Amino acid sequence: MKILVTDREGNNHVLKGDNNSTLMEIIRDEGVDIEAACGGCCACATCHVYIDEKWVNKLNPKDDDEESMLDQAFDVKKNSRLSCQINLNDDLDGLKLELAPE
Amino acid sequence: MIEKTDVVIIGAGPVGLFAIFELGLLNISCHVIDNLDKPGGQCAELYPEKPIYDIPSRVSISGQELTDDLLAQAKPFKPVYHLSQQVEKIEKLESNEWLVMTSLNQTIQAKCIVIAAGAGSFVPRKIPIKDIEQFEEKNILYAVRNKSILEGKKLLIVGGGDSALDWTNELSKVSNVTLMHRRKEFKASPDSVSKMLELEKDKKINFLMGQIQNIEGLDNGKIKIVTKDNEEVTNFEVDYLLPFFGLKMELGPIANWGLNLNQNLIAVDTEKFETSVKSIFAIGDINTYPGKLKLILSGFHEAALMAQECFKYCYPDKKNIFRYTTSSKELQKKLTSI
């Protein structure tokens, strides 16, 4: 499974995903700079990403916790997600996203 | 006035709190410093309600319960807490002891420093706009320390949590307040939300949906804030902007103390958990060593081994006799003397 990530400097990375991981874990463990301060329990907003429009509806939907946590993020857009709340699966091969600022 | 103790612990998270206990067993006294206004660190601030399942013997325990129990466990050793302040500077004395100075001008003299600062200290999350520093303290306030300067002023408060709503309600009495949030739902106590909605209905405050895009300084000492809701851009001229986007963690002044760092983590050995500087230790999430796991239980283990080495600095002439709490009459007397 390939995940295409654009980092904050605009560099593109092709990461190898698997269906046991969350999106944040793949980004973090593959060495792309993402803070993810709380470690994935939806308690901060430092793994904020923008999902490519084409992929937004293919992801597991946002729950209330994630929506509330996004209140602490900046420049929140319609395609904003916290990457720790996105479960990967084979249907997401080719998922494209961009890290949000800060 | 300089306060004296054996050990200064930086960080009152779970590992810092357990360190009080382990040091206490060895008759070592502690002062604990934390930037939050309460002990517990991330457990109390980020996830007080969330269950933790990997604390040995606790099938499930919330962040707040763990904090409360650790505080109770440490209590017999009479730790002194210095909250709502950050350690700014440390200085080595000729006696090889340390002077630790905080942002509230507290000075503590100690034989050892134990850094248990987790992912760093909690500070207000700042708006990621370039050159925003020039407006901070002047037009942008991340906390309200002196309400009187806001009287009769035009304010923009941003956020949807308790801080944003409580200050909106409070300051509406004396200032011209606009509250901005990215949606019309709020993550705050129902009381504060209904009060705010009532104030809006009575036109005592304005509510605006949107997010900050840019900030510009004006000649009259005010600031112009460009806000955006979807594609609709609105400009605001205000005296003060009060953004409440929660807290973030940053290493802060610790980075400048000359300790060996590895990707913003403090390198330690796995025997004593001492840093590259003698008599400064680092335990819990802030340290790194081969095989490190960022688990609360690893931090507990690190605290116990660190305490053994601290004993040598605190009682250089004494022999440390290893005793169990189950068998030592002396320890039992201490632990039940609350």
CSV table of C-alpha atoms in Angstrom, one decimal:
chain,number,residue,atom,x,y,z
A,1,MET,CA,0.0,0.0,0.0
A,2,LYS,CA,1.4,3.4,-1.0
A,3,ILE,CA,0.8,6.6,0.8
A,4,LEU,CA,1.8,9.9,-0.8
A,5,VAL,CA,2.7,12.6,1.6
A,6,THR,CA,3.7,16.2,1.0
A,7,ASP,CA,5.6,17.6,4.0
A,8,ARG,CA,5.7,21.2,5.2
A,9,GLU,CA,8.6,22.1,3.0
A,10,GLY,CA,6.7,20.8,0.0
A,11,ASN,CA,8.8,17.7,-0.4
A,12,ASN,CA,7.0,14.6,-1.6
A,13,HIS,CA,7.4,11.2,0.1
A,14,VAL,CA,6.1,7.8,-0.9
A,15,LEU,CA,5.5,5.8,2.3
A,16,LYS,CA,4.7,2.1,2.6
A,17,GLY,CA,1.4,1.7,4.5
A,18,ASP,CA,-0.1,-1.4,6.1
A,19,ASN,CA,-3.6,-2.2,7.3
A,20,ASN,CA,-2.6,-2.6,10.9
A,21,SER,CA,-1.5,1.0,11.3
A,22,THR,CA,-3.1,4.4,11.6
A,23,LEU,CA,-2.0,7.1,9.1
A,24,MET,CA,-0.1,9.0,11.8
A,25,GLU,CA,1.9,5.9,12.7
A,26,ILE,CA,3.1,5.4,9.2
A,27,ILE,CA,4.0,9.1,8.7
A,28,ARG,CA,5.8,9.2,12.1
A,29,ASP,CA,7.6,5.8,11.8
A,30,GLU,CA,8.8,6.5,8.2
A,31,GLY,CA,10.6,9.5,9.4
A,32,VAL,CA,8.5,12.4,8.0
A,33,ASP,CA,8.5,15.2,10.5
A,34,ILE,CA,5.1,15.2,12.3
A,35,GLU,CA,4.8,16.1,16.0
A,36,ALA,CA,1.9,13.8,17.1
A,37,ALA,CA,2.5,14.8,20.7
A,38,CYS,CA,-0.1,12.7,22.4
A,39,GLY,CA,1.0,9.5,20.7
A,40,GLY,CA,-2.3,8.9,18.9
A,41,CYS,CA,-5.1,9.1,21.6
A,42,CYS,CA,-6.8,12.1,19.9
A,43,ALA,CA,-5.7,14.4,22.7
A,44,CYS,CA,-3.8,17.1,20.8
A,45,ALA,CA,-4.0,18.4,17.3
A,46,THR,CA,-0.4,18.0,16.2
A,47,CYS,CA,-1.0,15.3,13.6
A,48,HIS,CA,-3.3,17.6,11.5
A,49,VAL,CA,-3.3,16.8,7.7
A,50,TYR,CA,-5.1,17.8,4.6
A,51,ILE,CA,-6.5,14.8,2.7
A,52,ASP,CA,-6.6,15.1,-1.1
A,53,GLU,CA,-10.2,15.8,-2.1
A,54,LYS,CA,-10.5,12.6,-4.1
A,55,TRP,CA,-9.8,10.5,-1.0
A,56,VAL,CA,-11.8,12.3,1.7
A,57,ASN,CA,-14.9,10.2,1.4
A,58,LYS,CA,-13.1,6.9,1.4
A,59,LEU,CA,-11.8,7.3,4.9
A,60,ASN,CA,-13.5,6.3,8.2
A,61,PRO,CA,-15.6,9.3,9.1
A,62,LYS,CA,-14.6,11.9,11.8
A,63,ASP,CA,-16.2,11.3,15.2
A,64,ASP,CA,-17.0,14.0,17.8
A,65,ASP,CA,-13.7,13.7,19.6
A,66,GLU,CA,-11.7,14.3,16.4
A,67,GLU,CA,-14.0,17.3,15.4
A,68,SER,CA,-13.5,18.9,18.9
A,69,MET,CA,-9.7,18.3,18.8
A,70,LEU,CA,-9.6,20.0,15.4
A,71,ASP,CA,-10.8,23.2,17.2
A,72,GLN,CA,-7.2,23.5,18.5
A,73,ALA,CA,-5.7,23.3,15.0
A,74,PHE,CA,-5.1,26.3,12.7
A,75,ASP,CA,-6.3,26.8,9.2
A,76,VAL,CA,-8.8,23.9,9.4
A,77,LYS,CA,-10.3,23.1,6.0
A,78,LYS,CA,-13.1,20.8,4.8
A,79,ASN,CA,-10.5,18.1,4.1
A,80,SER,CA,-8.7,18.5,7.5
A,81,ARG,CA,-8.2,15.3,9.5
A,82,LEU,CA,-6.2,14.2,12.5
A,83,SER,CA,-4.0,11.4,11.0
A,84,CYS,CA,-4.0,9.3,14.2
A,85,GLN,CA,-7.7,8.8,13.7
A,86,ILE,CA,-7.5,7.3,10.2
A,87,ASN,CA,-7.3,3.6,10.0
A,88,LEU,CA,-5.5,2.3,6.9
A,89,ASN,CA,-6.8,-0.5,4.7
A,90,ASP,CA,-6.1,-1.9,1.2
A,91,ASP,CA,-8.7,0.4,-0.4
A,92,LEU,CA,-6.6,3.3,0.6
A,93,ASP,CA,-3.6,2.3,-1.7
A,94,GLY,CA,-2.5,5.6,-3.3
A,95,LEU,CA,-3.9,7.9,-0.5
A,96,LYS,CA,-2.6,11.4,-1.0
A,97,LEU,CA,-2.3,14.0,1.7
A,98,GLU,CA,-0.4,17.1,2.8
A,99,LEU,CA,0.8,17.9,6.4
A,100,ALA,CA,-0.9,21.0,7.8
A,101,PRO,CA,1.3,23.9,9.0
A,102,GLU,CA,2.8,24.1,12.5
B,1,MET,CA,15.1,33.7,49.6
B,2,ILE,CA,16.8,30.5,48.6
B,3,GLU,CA,15.0,27.2,49.6
B,4,LYS,CA,17.1,24.2,50.2
B,5,THR,CA,16.3,20.6,49.4
B,6,ASP,CA,18.1,17.4,48.3
B,7,VAL,CA,16.6,17.0,44.8
B,8,VAL,CA,14.6,19.3,42.5
B,9,ILE,CA,12.3,17.4,40.2
B,10,ILE,CA,11.3,19.2,37.0
B,11,GLY,CA,7.9,18.0,35.9
B,12,ALA,CA,5.0,16.8,38.1
B,13,GLY,CA,3.8,14.1,35.6
B,14,PRO,CA,3.3,10.5,36.7
B,15,VAL,CA,7.1,9.7,36.5
B,16,GLY,CA,8.1,12.9,38.4
B,17,LEU,CA,5.5,12.0,41.1
B,18,PHE,CA,6.7,8.5,41.5
B,19,ALA,CA,10.3,9.8,41.7
B,20,ILE,CA,9.3,11.6,44.9
B,21,PHE,CA,8.3,8.2,46.4
B,22,GLU,CA,11.4,6.3,45.3
B,23,LEU,CA,13.7,9.1,46.6
B,24,GLY,CA,11.6,9.4,49.7
B,25,LEU,CA,12.2,5.7,50.5
B,26,LEU,CA,15.9,6.6,50.6
B,27,ASN,CA,15.3,9.7,52.9
B,28,ILE,CA,15.9,12.1,50.1
B,29,SER,CA,13.7,15.2,50.1
B,30,CYS,CA,12.2,16.8,47.0
B,31,HIS,CA,10.8,20.0,45.5
B,32,VAL,CA,8.8,19.6,42.3
B,33,ILE,CA,8.3,22.3,39.7
B,34,ASP,CA,5.7,22.3,36.9
B,35,ASN,CA,4.4,24.8,34.4
B,36,LEU,CA,0.8,23.6,34.8
B,37,ASP,CA,-1.3,24.8,37.6
B,38,LYS,CA,-1.9,21.3,38.8
B,39,PRO,CA,0.2,18.1,39.1
B,40,GLY,CA,-0.3,15.1,36.7
B,41,GLY,CA,1.3,16.4,33.5
B,42,GLN,CA,-0.2,14.9,30.3
B,43,CYS,CA,-2.3,12.5,32.3
B,44,ALA,CA,-4.2,15.3,34.0
B,45,GLU,CA,-4.1,17.9,31.2
B,46,LEU,CA,-4.5,15.9,28.0
B,47,TYR,CA,-6.4,12.8,29.0
B,48,PRO,CA,-7.8,12.9,32.5
B,49,GLU,CA,-10.8,10.9,31.5
B,50,LYS,CA,-9.2,8.4,29.2
B,51,PRO,CA,-8.5,4.9,30.6
B,52,ILE,CA,-4.9,3.7,30.7
B,53,TYR,CA,-4.6,-0.1,30.6
B,54,ASP,CA,-0.9,-0.8,30.9
B,55,ILE,CA,-0.2,0.2,34.5
B,56,PRO,CA,0.9,-3.0,36.3
B,57,SER,CA,-2.0,-4.4,38.6
B,58,ARG,CA,-4.4,-1.7,37.4
B,59,VAL,CA,-6.8,-3.3,34.9
B,60,SER,CA,-7.9,0.2,33.9
B,61,ILE,CA,-7.2,3.6,35.4
B,62,SER,CA,-8.0,7.1,34.2
B,63,GLY,CA,-5.3,9.7,33.8
B,64,GLN,CA,-6.7,11.6,36.8
B,65,GLU,CA,-7.1,8.6,39.0
B,66,LEU,CA,-3.5,7.7,38.3
B,67,THR,CA,-2.4,11.2,39.2
B,68,ASP,CA,-4.5,11.2,42.4
B,69,ASP,CA,-3.1,7.9,43.5
B,70,LEU,CA,0.5,8.9,42.8
B,71,LEU,CA,0.0,12.1,44.8
B,72,ALA,CA,-1.3,10.1,47.7
B,73,GLN,CA,1.6,7.7,47.5
B,74,ALA,CA,4.1,10.5,47.5
B,75,LYS,CA,2.4,12.5,50.3
B,76,PRO,CA,4.2,10.9,53.3
B,77,PHE,CA,7.5,12.3,52.0
B,78,LYS,CA,6.2,15.9,52.2
B,79,PRO,CA,7.2,17.1,48.7
B,80,VAL,CA,7.0,20.8,48.1
B,81,TYR,CA,5.3,21.7,44.8
B,82,HIS,CA,6.0,24.9,42.8
B,83,LEU,CA,3.3,25.0,40.2
B,84,SER,CA,2.5,27.5,37.3
B,85,GLN,CA,6.2,28.2,36.8
B,86,GLN,CA,8.9,27.0,34.5
B,87,VAL,CA,12.6,26.4,35.4
B,88,GLU,CA,14.4,29.1,33.5
B,89,LYS,CA,18.0,28.8,34.6
B,90,ILE,CA,20.3,26.4,36.5
B,91,GLU,CA,23.6,27.3,38.0
B,92,LYS,CA,26.3,25.1,39.5
B,93,LEU,CA,27.7,26.2,42.8
B,94,GLU,CA,31.2,25.7,44.1
B,95,SER,CA,29.9,23.1,46.5
B,96,ASN,CA,28.8,21.1,43.4
B,97,GLU,CA,25.2,21.8,44.3
B,98,TRP,CA,22.7,23.4,41.9
B,99,LEU,CA,20.7,26.6,42.0
B,100,VAL,CA,17.5,26.3,40.1
B,101,MET,CA,15.6,29.4,39.2
B,102,THR,CA,12.0,29.6,38.0
B,103,SER,CA,9.9,32.0,36.0
B,104,LEU,CA,8.2,33.2,39.2
B,105,ASN,CA,11.6,34.1,40.8
B,106,GLN,CA,11.7,31.1,43.0
B,107,THR,CA,15.3,29.9,43.8
B,108,ILE,CA,15.9,26.4,45.1
B,109,GLN,CA,19.3,24.9,46.0
B,110,ALA,CA,19.6,21.2,45.6
B,111,LYS,CA,22.2,18.4,45.3
B,112,CYS,CA,20.7,16.8,42.2
B,113,ILE,CA,18.3,17.8,39.4
B,114,VAL,CA,15.9,15.2,38.0
B,115,ILE,CA,14.3,16.1,34.7
B,116,ALA,CA,11.0,14.3,34.4
B,117,ALA,CA,9.6,16.8,31.9
B,118,GLY,CA,7.8,14.4,29.5
B,119,ALA,CA,7.4,16.0,26.1
B,120,GLY,CA,8.3,19.4,27.6
B,121,SER,CA,6.3,22.0,29.4
B,122,PHE,CA,2.8,23.0,28.5
B,123,VAL,CA,2.6,26.4,26.9
B,124,PRO,CA,-0.2,28.1,25.0
B,125,ARG,CA,-0.4,27.1,21.4
B,126,LYS,CA,0.5,30.1,19.3
B,127,ILE,CA,-1.0,31.1,16.0
B,128,PRO,CA,1.4,30.0,13.2
B,129,ILE,CA,1.7,33.4,11.5
B,130,LYS,CA,5.1,34.8,10.5
B,131,ASP,CA,6.4,37.6,12.7
B,132,ILE,CA,3.6,37.2,15.2
B,133,GLU,CA,6.0,37.8,18.0
B,134,GLN,CA,5.9,41.6,17.4
B,135,PHE,CA,2.3,41.7,18.6
B,136,GLU,CA,2.6,39.3,21.5
B,137,GLU,CA,2.1,40.7,25.0
B,138,LYS,CA,1.2,44.0,23.2
B,139,ASN,CA,-2.0,43.1,21.3
B,140,ILE,CA,-2.1,39.4,21.6
B,141,LEU,CA,-2.7,37.8,25.0
B,142,TYR,CA,-2.6,34.0,25.4
B,143,ALA,CA,-3.7,34.4,29.1
B,144,VAL,CA,-5.4,37.2,31.0
B,145,ARG,CA,-3.3,38.3,33.9
B,146,ASN,CA,-4.6,41.8,34.4
B,147,LYS,CA,-8.3,42.2,33.5
B,148,SER,CA,-8.3,46.0,34.0
B,149,ILE,CA,-6.2,46.7,30.9
B,150,LEU,CA,-9.1,45.2,28.8
B,151,GLU,CA,-11.8,47.5,30.2
B,152,GLY,CA,-13.6,49.4,27.5
B,153,LYS,CA,-11.5,47.8,24.8
B,154,LYS,CA,-12.5,46.0,21.6
B,155,LEU,CA,-11.5,42.3,21.8
B,156,LEU,CA,-11.5,39.4,19.5
B,157,ILE,CA,-11.6,36.1,21.4
B,158,VAL,CA,-10.9,33.0,19.4
B,159,GLY,CA,-11.6,29.3,20.3
B,160,GLY,CA,-14.4,27.0,21.2
B,161,GLY,CA,-13.3,25.5,24.6
B,162,ASP,CA,-13.8,26.5,28.2
B,163,SER,CA,-11.1,29.2,28.3
B,164,ALA,CA,-12.6,31.0,25.2
B,165,LEU,CA,-16.1,30.9,26.5
B,166,ASP,CA,-15.4,31.7,30.1
B,167,TRP,CA,-13.4,34.8,29.1
B,168,THR,CA,-16.1,35.8,26.6
B,169,ASN,CA,-18.7,35.7,29.3
B,170,GLU,CA,-16.6,37.4,31.9
B,171,LEU,CA,-15.1,40.1,29.7
B,172,SER,CA,-18.5,40.9,28.1
B,173,LYS,CA,-19.3,42.9,31.3
B,174,VAL,CA,-16.5,45.4,30.7
B,175,SER,CA,-15.4,45.1,27.1
B,176,ASN,CA,-16.6,45.0,23.5
B,177,VAL,CA,-16.3,41.3,22.8
B,178,THR,CA,-16.5,39.3,19.6
B,179,LEU,CA,-16.1,35.6,19.9
B,180,MET,CA,-14.9,33.7,16.8
B,181,HIS,CA,-14.9,29.9,16.3
B,182,ARG,CA,-14.6,27.8,13.3
B,183,ARG,CA,-18.1,26.2,13.9
B,184,LYS,CA,-21.2,26.8,15.9
B,185,GLU,CA,-20.5,23.9,18.3
B,186,PHE,CA,-18.5,24.3,21.4
B,187,LYS,CA,-16.5,21.9,23.6
B,188,ALA,CA,-17.1,23.7,26.9
B,189,SER,CA,-19.3,23.2,29.9
B,190,PRO,CA,-23.0,23.5,29.0
B,191,ASP,CA,-23.4,26.3,31.4
B,192,SER,CA,-20.8,28.5,29.8
B,193,VAL,CA,-22.2,27.7,26.3
B,194,SER,CA,-25.8,28.7,27.2
B,195,LYS,CA,-24.6,31.8,28.9
B,196,MET,CA,-22.6,32.8,25.9
B,197,LEU,CA,-25.6,32.1,23.5
B,198,GLU,CA,-27.8,34.3,25.8
B,199,LEU,CA,-25.3,37.1,25.7
B,200,GLU,CA,-25.3,36.9,21.9
B,201,LYS,CA,-29.1,37.0,21.7
B,202,ASP,CA,-29.1,40.1,23.9
B,203,LYS,CA,-26.4,41.6,21.6
B,204,LYS,CA,-24.0,41.9,24.6
B,205,ILE,CA,-21.4,40.1,22.4
B,206,ASN,CA,-20.9,39.3,18.8
B,207,PHE,CA,-20.4,35.8,17.5
B,208,LEU,CA,-18.6,35.1,14.2
B,209,MET,CA,-17.8,31.9,12.5
B,210,GLY,CA,-14.3,31.8,11.0
B,211,GLN,CA,-10.6,31.4,11.4
B,212,ILE,CA,-7.6,33.7,11.5
B,213,GLN,CA,-5.8,34.3,8.2
B,214,ASN,CA,-3.5,37.2,9.0
B,215,ILE,CA,-2.6,39.9,11.4
B,216,GLU,CA,-1.3,43.4,10.6
B,217,GLY,CA,-0.2,46.2,12.9
B,218,LEU,CA,-1.9,49.6,12.6
B,219,ASP,CA,-0.5,53.1,13.3
B,220,ASN,CA,-3.1,53.7,16.1
B,221,GLY,CA,-1.7,50.8,18.2
B,222,LYS,CA,-4.5,48.5,17.3
B,223,ILE,CA,-4.2,45.4,15.1
B,224,LYS,CA,-6.1,44.4,11.9
B,225,ILE,CA,-7.1,40.8,11.9
B,226,VAL,CA,-8.1,39.1,8.6
B,227,THR,CA,-10.5,36.3,9.2
B,228,LYS,CA,-12.0,33.8,6.8
B,229,ASP,CA,-15.1,31.6,6.9
B,230,ASN,CA,-15.0,29.3,3.9
B,231,GLU,CA,-14.3,32.0,1.2
B,232,GLU,CA,-15.8,34.9,3.0
B,233,VAL,CA,-13.1,37.3,4.3
B,234,THR,CA,-13.8,39.8,7.1
B,235,ASN,CA,-11.4,42.4,8.5
B,236,PHE,CA,-11.4,43.4,12.1
B,237,GLU,CA,-9.8,46.2,13.9
B,238,VAL,CA,-9.3,45.4,17.6
B,239,ASP,CA,-7.3,46.4,20.6
B,240,TYR,CA,-6.6,42.9,21.7
B,241,LEU,CA,-6.7,39.4,20.3
B,242,LEU,CA,-7.1,36.6,22.8
B,243,PRO,CA,-6.5,33.2,21.1
B,244,PHE,CA,-7.4,30.1,23.1
B,245,PHE,CA,-6.2,27.1,21.1
B,246,GLY,CA,-5.2,24.9,24.1
B,247,LEU,CA,-1.7,24.0,25.1
B,248,LYS,CA,1.3,22.5,23.4
B,249,MET,CA,4.4,21.0,24.8
B,250,GLU,CA,7.9,22.3,24.2
B,251,LEU,CA,11.3,21.6,25.6
B,252,GLY,CA,12.0,25.2,26.5
B,253,PRO,CA,15.0,26.4,28.4
B,254,ILE,CA,16.2,22.7,29.1
B,255,ALA,CA,17.6,22.7,25.6
B,256,ASN,CA,20.2,25.3,26.7
B,257,TRP,CA,21.7,23.6,29.7
B,258,GLY,CA,24.5,21.9,27.8
B,259,LEU,CA,23.1,18.3,28.1
B,260,ASN,CA,23.7,15.9,25.3
B,261,LEU,CA,20.5,15.8,23.3
B,262,ASN,CA,19.3,13.4,20.6
B,263,GLN,CA,16.4,14.7,18.6
B,264,ASN,CA,15.3,16.9,21.5
B,265,LEU,CA,15.5,14.0,23.9
B,266,ILE,CA,18.1,13.8,26.7
B,267,ALA,CA,20.6,11.0,26.3
B,268,VAL,CA,21.1,8.9,29.5
B,269,ASP,CA,22.8,5.7,30.6
B,270,THR,CA,20.6,2.8,31.6
B,271,GLU,CA,22.2,2.1,34.9
B,272,LYS,CA,21.7,5.4,36.6
B,273,PHE,CA,19.7,7.4,34.1
B,274,GLU,CA,22.2,10.3,34.5
B,275,THR,CA,22.7,12.8,31.7
B,276,SER,CA,26.0,13.9,30.2
B,277,VAL,CA,26.2,16.3,33.2
B,278,LYS,CA,26.9,14.8,36.6
B,279,SER,CA,24.1,15.0,39.2
B,280,ILE,CA,21.5,15.8,36.5
B,281,PHE,CA,19.2,12.9,35.8
B,282,ALA,CA,16.5,12.5,33.1
B,283,ILE,CA,13.7,10.0,33.5
B,284,GLY,CA,10.4,9.2,31.6
B,285,ASP,CA,9.4,10.3,28.1
B,286,ILE,CA,12.1,13.0,28.0
B,287,ASN,CA,15.1,10.7,28.0
B,288,THR,CA,16.5,8.4,25.3
B,289,TYR,CA,18.7,5.3,25.3
B,290,PRO,CA,18.9,2.2,23.1
B,291,GLY,CA,15.6,0.3,23.4
B,292,LYS,CA,13.7,3.1,25.1
B,293,LEU,CA,10.0,2.7,25.2
B,294,LYS,CA,7.9,5.7,26.1
B,295,LEU,CA,5.7,4.0,28.7
B,296,ILE,CA,4.7,5.2,32.2
B,297,LEU,CA,5.9,1.9,33.6
B,298,SER,CA,9.4,2.4,32.0
B,299,GLY,CA,9.6,5.8,33.7
B,300,PHE,CA,8.7,4.2,37.1
B,301,HIS,CA,11.6,1.8,36.7
B,302,GLU,CA,13.9,4.6,35.7
B,303,ALA,CA,12.9,6.6,38.8
B,304,ALA,CA,13.8,3.7,41.1
B,305,LEU,CA,17.3,3.3,39.6
B,306,MET,CA,17.9,7.0,39.5
B,307,ALA,CA,17.1,7.3,43.2
B,308,GLN,CA,19.9,4.8,44.0
B,309,GLU,CA,22.5,7.0,42.4
B,310,CYS,CA,21.0,10.2,43.9
B,311,PHE,CA,21.6,8.7,47.3
B,312,LYS,CA,25.3,8.8,46.7
B,313,TYR,CA,25.2,12.6,46.0
B,314,CYS,CA,22.9,13.3,48.9
B,315,TYR,CA,24.6,11.1,51.5
B,316,PRO,CA,28.2,10.6,50.2
B,317,ASP,CA,29.4,9.1,53.6
B,318,LYS,CA,26.5,6.8,54.2
B,319,LYS,CA,26.0,3.2,53.1
B,320,ASN,CA,22.7,2.6,51.2
B,321,ILE,CA,21.2,-0.6,52.7
B,322,PHE,CA,18.7,-2.0,50.3
B,323,ARG,CA,15.4,-2.7,52.0
B,324,TYR,CA,11.9,-3.7,51.0
B,325,THR,CA,8.8,-1.8,52.0
B,326,THR,CA,7.3,-5.2,53.1
B,327,SER,CA,10.0,-5.9,55.6
B,328,SER,CA,11.5,-2.6,56.8
B,329,LYS,CA,9.9,-1.3,60.0
B,330,GLU,CA,11.5,2.1,59.4
B,331,LEU,CA,9.9,2.4,56.0
B,332,GLN,CA,6.6,1.3,57.2
B,333,LYS,CA,6.6,3.8,59.9
B,334,LYS,CA,7.3,6.6,57.4
B,335,LEU,CA,4.7,5.4,55.0
B,336,THR,CA,1.9,5.2,57.5
B,337,SER,CA,2.7,8.4,59.3
B,338,ILE,CA,0.3,10.6,57.3
